[in-house]
PDB file of C-alpha atoms in Angstrom:
ATOM      1  CA  MET A 158       0.000   0.000   0.000  1.00  0.00           C
ATOM      2  CA  GLY A 159       2.936   2.302   0.709  1.00  0.00           C
ATOM      3  CA  GLY A 160       4.114   2.106  -2.904  1.00  0.00           C
ATOM      4  CA  LEU A 161       0.668   3.034  -4.193  1.00  0.00           C
ATOM      5  CA  LEU A 162       0.375   5.972  -1.810  1.00  0.00           C
ATOM      6  CA  ILE A 163       3.844   7.247  -2.697  1.00  0.00           C
ATOM      7  CA  PHE A 164       2.794   7.298  -6.341  1.00  0.00           C
ATOM      8  CA  VAL A 165      -0.620   8.836  -5.657  1.00  0.00           C
ATOM      9  CA  PHE A 166       0.747  11.572  -3.394  1.00  0.00           C
ATOM     10  CA  GLY A 167       3.261  12.643  -6.027  1.00  0.00           C
ATOM     11  CA  ALA A 168       1.007  12.144  -9.044  1.00  0.00           C
ATOM     12  CA  PRO A 169      -0.729  15.562  -9.126  1.00  0.00           C
ATOM     13  CA  ALA A 170       2.597  17.419  -9.317  1.00  0.00           C
ATOM     14  CA  MET A 171       4.063  14.815 -11.660  1.00  0.00           C
ATOM     15  CA  ILE A 172       1.091  15.047 -14.023  1.00  0.00           C
ATOM     16  CA  THR A 173       0.698  18.832 -14.009  1.00  0.00           C
ATOM     17  CA  LYS A 174       4.344  19.935 -13.809  1.00  0.00           C
ATOM     18  CA  GLY A 175       6.235  16.943 -15.194  1.00  0.00           C
ATOM     19  CA  LEU A 176       3.889  15.877 -17.963  1.00  0.00           C
ATOM     20  CA  GLY A 177       2.089  19.153 -18.698  1.00  0.00           C
ATOM     21  CA  GLY A 178      -1.260  17.530 -17.940  1.00  0.00           C
ATOM     22  CA  THR A 179      -4.200  18.771 -15.904  1.00  0.00           C
ATOM     23  CA  LEU A 180      -5.734  17.873 -12.586  1.00  0.00           C
ATOM     24  CA  ASN A 181      -8.511  16.273 -14.637  1.00  0.00           C
ATOM     25  CA  ASP A 182      -5.909  13.747 -15.850  1.00  0.00           C
ATOM     26  CA  PHE A 183      -5.089  12.959 -12.218  1.00  0.00           C
ATOM     27  CA  ILE A 184      -8.780  12.595 -11.397  1.00  0.00           C
ATOM     28  CA  ILE A 185      -9.273  10.137 -14.266  1.00  0.00           C
ATOM     29  CA  MET A 186      -6.278   8.090 -13.076  1.00  0.00           C
ATOM     30  CA  GLN A 187      -7.473   8.163  -9.484  1.00  0.00           C
ATOM     31  CA  VAL A 188     -11.130   7.322 -10.156  1.00  0.00           C
ATOM     32  CA  THR A 189     -10.055   4.449 -12.415  1.00  0.00           C
ATOM     33  CA  GLY A 190      -7.669   3.180  -9.749  1.00  0.00           C
ATOM     34  CA  ILE A 191     -10.152   3.449  -6.897  1.00  0.00           C
ATOM     35  CA  THR A 192     -12.849   1.685  -8.923  1.00  0.00           C
ATOM     36  CA  ILE A 193     -10.511  -1.201  -9.711  1.00  0.00           C
ATOM     37  CA  PHE A 194      -9.340  -1.348  -6.072  1.00  0.00           C
ATOM     38  CA  ILE A 195     -12.952  -1.603  -4.884  1.00  0.00           C
ATOM     39  CA  ILE A 196     -13.683  -4.399  -7.358  1.00  0.00           C
ATOM     40  CA  GLY A 197     -10.539  -6.267  -6.331  1.00  0.00           C
ATOM     41  CA  SER A 198     -11.172  -5.927  -2.614  1.00  0.00           C
ATOM     42  CA  ASN A 199     -14.756  -7.132  -3.035  1.00  0.00           C
ATOM     43  CA  VAL A 200     -13.703 -10.371  -4.701  1.00  0.00           C
ATOM     44  CA  ALA A 201     -10.586 -10.894  -2.557  1.00  0.00           C
ATOM     45  CA  GLY A 202     -12.349 -12.874   0.157  1.00  0.00           C
ATOM     46  CA  ARG A 203     -13.828 -15.402  -2.239  1.00  0.00           C
ATOM     47  CA  LEU A 204     -10.547 -15.766  -4.078  1.00  0.00           C
ATOM     48  CA  ALA A 205      -8.648 -16.186  -0.800  1.00  0.00           C
ATOM     49  CA  ASP A 206     -11.112 -18.904   0.223  1.00  0.00           C
ATOM     50  CA  ARG A 207     -10.553 -20.661  -3.073  1.00  0.00           C
ATOM     51  CA  PHE A 208      -6.794 -20.223  -3.550  1.00  0.00           C
ATOM     52  CA  GLY A 209      -5.567 -19.462  -0.027  1.00  0.00           C
ATOM     53  CA  ALA A 210      -4.809 -16.171   1.689  1.00  0.00           C
ATOM     54  CA  GLU A 211      -1.036 -16.428   1.342  1.00  0.00           C
ATOM     55  CA  ARG A 212      -1.314 -17.022  -2.418  1.00  0.00           C
ATOM     56  CA  MET A 213      -3.646 -14.049  -2.844  1.00  0.00           C
ATOM     57  CA  ILE A 214      -1.342 -11.817  -0.829  1.00  0.00           C
ATOM     58  CA  LEU A 215       1.642 -12.881  -2.916  1.00  0.00           C
ATOM     59  CA  PHE A 216      -0.262 -12.622  -6.212  1.00  0.00           C
ATOM     60  CA  GLY A 217      -1.688  -9.199  -5.373  1.00  0.00           C
ATOM     61  CA  THR A 218       1.710  -7.907  -4.309  1.00  0.00           C
ATOM     62  CA  PHE A 219       3.283  -9.269  -7.499  1.00  0.00           C
ATOM     63  CA  LEU A 220       0.559  -7.678  -9.637  1.00  0.00           C
ATOM     64  CA  SER A 221       0.911  -4.316  -7.917  1.00  0.00           C
ATOM     65  CA  ALA A 222       4.708  -4.317  -8.154  1.00  0.00           C
ATOM     66  CA  SER A 223       4.462  -5.344 -11.819  1.00  0.00           C
ATOM     67  CA  GLY A 224       2.146  -2.419 -12.504  1.00  0.00           C
ATOM     68  CA  LEU A 225       4.585   0.012 -10.915  1.00  0.00           C
ATOM     69  CA  LEU A 226       7.466  -1.520 -12.884  1.00  0.00           C
ATOM     70  CA  ALA A 227       5.394  -1.114 -16.066  1.00  0.00           C
ATOM     71  CA  LEU A 228       4.776   2.537 -15.176  1.00  0.00           C
ATOM     72  CA  THR A 229       8.507   2.999 -14.608  1.00  0.00           C
ATOM     73  CA  ALA A 230       9.320   1.406 -17.971  1.00  0.00           C
ATOM     74  CA  TYR A 231       6.682   3.552 -19.685  1.00  0.00           C
ATOM     75  CA  GLY A 232       8.220   6.657 -18.157  1.00  0.00           C
ATOM     76  CA  LEU A 233      11.757   5.606 -19.094  1.00  0.00           C
ATOM     77  CA  THR A 234      10.686   5.202 -22.731  1.00  0.00           C
ATOM     78  CA  GLY A 235       9.371   8.773 -22.750  1.00  0.00           C
ATOM     79  CA  GLY A 236       5.691   7.969 -22.269  1.00  0.00           C
ATOM     80  CA  THR A 237       3.534  10.878 -21.138  1.00  0.00           C
ATOM     81  CA  ASP A 238      -0.033  10.051 -22.198  1.00  0.00           C
ATOM     82  CA  PRO A 239      -2.393  10.501 -19.215  1.00  0.00           C
ATOM     83  CA  LEU A 240      -4.746   7.797 -20.519  1.00  0.00           C
ATOM     84  CA  ALA A 241      -1.882   5.303 -20.692  1.00  0.00           C
ATOM     85  CA  LEU A 242      -0.976   6.340 -17.148  1.00  0.00           C
ATOM     86  CA  ALA A 243      -4.511   5.519 -15.972  1.00  0.00           C
ATOM     87  CA  ILE A 244      -4.460   2.157 -17.787  1.00  0.00           C
ATOM     88  CA  LEU A 245      -1.051   1.183 -16.389  1.00  0.00           C
ATOM     89  CA  PHE A 246      -2.278   2.170 -12.921  1.00  0.00           C
ATOM     90  CA  VAL A 247      -4.990  -0.551 -13.097  1.00  0.00           C
ATOM     91  CA  PRO A 248      -2.806  -3.545 -12.090  1.00  0.00           C
ATOM     92  CA  VAL A 249      -1.343  -1.557  -9.194  1.00  0.00           C
ATOM     93  CA  ASN A 250      -4.800  -1.028  -7.730  1.00  0.00           C
ATOM     94  CA  LEU A 251      -6.176  -4.437  -8.630  1.00  0.00           C
ATOM     95  CA  GLY A 252      -3.225  -6.123  -6.949  1.00  0.00           C
ATOM     96  CA  LEU A 253      -3.646  -4.101  -3.791  1.00  0.00           C
ATOM     97  CA  GLY A 254      -7.383  -4.718  -3.782  1.00  0.00           C
ATOM     98  CA  LEU A 255      -6.780  -8.451  -4.029  1.00  0.00           C
ATOM     99  CA  ARG A 256      -4.089  -8.558  -1.360  1.00  0.00           C
ATOM    100  CA  GLY A 257      -5.540  -5.977   1.043  1.00  0.00           C
ATOM    101  CA  PRO A 258      -8.324  -7.877   2.823  1.00  0.00           C
ATOM    102  CA  PRO A 259      -6.437 -11.159   3.267  1.00  0.00           C
ATOM    103  CA  GLY A 260      -3.272  -9.242   4.149  1.00  0.00           C
ATOM    104  CA  PHE A 261      -4.919  -7.195   6.881  1.00  0.00           C
ATOM    105  CA  PHE A 262      -6.662 -10.280   8.228  1.00  0.00           C
ATOM    106  CA  ARG A 263      -3.426 -12.286   8.313  1.00  0.00           C
ATOM    107  CA  ALA A 264      -1.670  -9.411  10.089  1.00  0.00           C
ATOM    108  CA  ILE A 265      -4.334  -9.470  12.780  1.00  0.00           C
ATOM    109  CA  LEU A 266      -4.005 -13.262  13.086  1.00  0.00           C
ATOM    110  CA  ALA A 267      -0.233 -12.883  13.428  1.00  0.00           C
ATOM    111  CA  SER A 268      -0.747 -10.616  16.445  1.00  0.00           C
ATOM    112  CA  ASN A 269      -1.878 -13.654  18.483  1.00  0.00           C
ATOM    113  CA  GLY A 270      -5.058 -12.176  19.906  1.00  0.00           C
ATOM    114  CA  ASP A 271      -3.850  -8.578  20.253  1.00  0.00           C
ATOM    115  CA  ASP A 272      -6.008  -7.412  17.336  1.00  0.00           C
ATOM    116  CA  ALA A 273      -5.620  -3.697  18.049  1.00  0.00           C
ATOM    117  CA  ARG A 274      -1.843  -4.040  18.076  1.00  0.00           C
ATOM    118  CA  GLY A 275      -1.835  -6.018  14.823  1.00  0.00           C
ATOM    119  CA  ALA A 276      -4.029  -3.455  13.063  1.00  0.00           C
ATOM    120  CA  ALA A 277      -1.997  -0.569  14.473  1.00  0.00           C
ATOM    121  CA  LEU A 278       1.278  -2.089  13.297  1.00  0.00           C
ATOM    122  CA  VAL A 279      -0.084  -2.488   9.779  1.00  0.00           C
ATOM    123  CA  LEU A 280      -1.122   1.173   9.719  1.00  0.00           C
ATOM    124  CA  VAL A 281       2.205   2.319  11.178  1.00  0.00           C
ATOM    125  CA  ALA A 282       4.074   0.327   8.526  1.00  0.00           C
ATOM    126  CA  ILE A 283       1.941   1.746   5.694  1.00  0.00           C
ATOM    127  CA  LEU A 284       2.155   5.339   6.898  1.00  0.00           C
ATOM    128  CA  SER A 285       5.879   5.179   7.726  1.00  0.00           C
ATOM    129  CA  THR A 286       6.692   3.694   4.338  1.00  0.00           C
ATOM    130  CA  THR A 287       4.529   6.297   2.626  1.00  0.00           C
ATOM    131  CA  ALA A 288       6.076   9.195   4.551  1.00  0.00           C
ATOM    132  CA  LEU A 289       9.640   8.089   3.863  1.00  0.00           C
ATOM    133  CA  GLY A 290       8.973   7.239   0.214  1.00  0.00           C
ATOM    134  CA  THR A 291       7.140  10.507  -0.404  1.00  0.00           C
ATOM    135  CA  ALA A 292      10.019  12.465   1.120  1.00  0.00           C
ATOM    136  CA  VAL A 293      12.512  10.627  -1.105  1.00  0.00           C
ATOM    137  CA  ALA A 294      10.344  11.105  -4.214  1.00  0.00           C
ATOM    138  CA  ALA A 295       9.416  14.761  -3.631  1.00  0.00           C
ATOM    139  CA  PRO A 296      12.455  16.327  -5.332  1.00  0.00           C
ATOM    140  CA  PHE A 297      11.875  14.237  -8.462  1.00  0.00           C
ATOM    141  CA  VAL A 298       8.109  14.425  -9.077  1.00  0.00           C
ATOM    142  CA  THR A 299       8.415  17.123 -11.721  1.00  0.00           C
ATOM    143  CA  TYR A 300      10.779  14.980 -13.832  1.00  0.00           C
ATOM    144  CA  GLY A 301       8.035  12.744 -15.191  1.00  0.00           C
ATOM    145  CA  ILE A 302       6.667   9.291 -14.524  1.00  0.00           C
ATOM    146  CA  ALA A 303       9.879   7.256 -14.211  1.00  0.00           C
ATOM    147  CA  PRO A 304      11.368   8.668 -10.989  1.00  0.00           C
ATOM    148  CA  LEU A 305       8.124   8.604  -9.027  1.00  0.00           C
ATOM    149  CA  ALA A 306       7.042   5.204 -10.343  1.00  0.00           C
ATOM    150  CA  GLY A 307      10.563   3.856  -9.815  1.00  0.00           C
ATOM    151  CA  ILE A 308      10.582   4.794  -6.136  1.00  0.00           C
ATOM    152  CA  ALA A 309       7.096   3.346  -5.656  1.00  0.00           C
ATOM    153  CA  ALA A 310       8.161   0.201  -7.548  1.00  0.00           C
ATOM    154  CA  ALA A 311      11.227  -0.200  -5.333  1.00  0.00           C
ATOM    155  CA  VAL A 312       8.988  -0.151  -2.258  1.00  0.00           C
ATOM    156  CA  SER A 313       6.536  -2.628  -3.793  1.00  0.00           C
ATOM    157  CA  CYS A 314       9.314  -4.948  -4.960  1.00  0.00           C
ATOM    158  CA  GLY A 315      10.766  -4.773  -1.436  1.00  0.00           C
ATOM    159  CA  SER A 316       7.401  -5.887  -0.130  1.00  0.00           C
ATOM    160  CA  LEU A 317       7.377  -8.755  -2.598  1.00  0.00           C
ATOM    161  CA  LEU A 318      10.865  -9.836  -1.498  1.00  0.00           C
ATOM    162  CA  CYS A 319       9.762  -9.770   2.146  1.00  0.00           C
ATOM    163  CA  LEU A 320       6.835 -12.033   1.317  1.00  0.00           C
ATOM    164  CA  LEU A 321       9.114 -14.470  -0.439  1.00  0.00           C
ATOM    165  CA  ALA A 322      11.703 -14.494   2.372  1.00  0.00           C
ATOM    166  CA  LEU A 323       9.566 -14.443   5.507  1.00  0.00           C
ATOM    167  CA  PRO A 324       7.897 -17.565   6.889  1.00  0.00           C
ATOM    168  CA  LYS A 325       4.220 -18.039   6.103  1.00  0.00           C
ATOM    169  CA  LEU A 326       1.583 -18.135   8.814  1.00  0.00           C
ATOM    170  CA  PRO A 327       0.208 -21.612   9.354  1.00  0.00           C
ATOM    171  CA  GLY A 328      -3.320 -22.318   8.157  1.00  0.00           C
TER     172      GLY A 328
END
């Protein structure tokens, strides 16, 4: 979630100053992303029941990181089309929608009965990652898509690596 928020927080300046777009372009990207996130999060429970929570968390994280890598590649090749930006933002949001509900639930399970602590730690991790990533990205948001998407992708790929390296919760 931190990678998504880093990108979203820098996107208005990136779109208007870096790409010469308008706030309407940001709104289109954001409404598209939120709609896809809502769809993903509404089907996440059924998919987690069918395929397993850990698989959905890993798949959603992979999808989101892949979307941010695609945005980075698009920016590196000189892409600036706001519609393409909105389309490439779809897998980022879908992945996070699919991984969000099972991820939050598994975090609460991992807290061994201290539900408030588990939920609080998830929020602290998201907000700390977002704050740090936004601070790192801030000087570069007017340079186009690649720097902002690259920083967000690095965070999301780090999350993916953590999932691959850390032990899975039983059950």
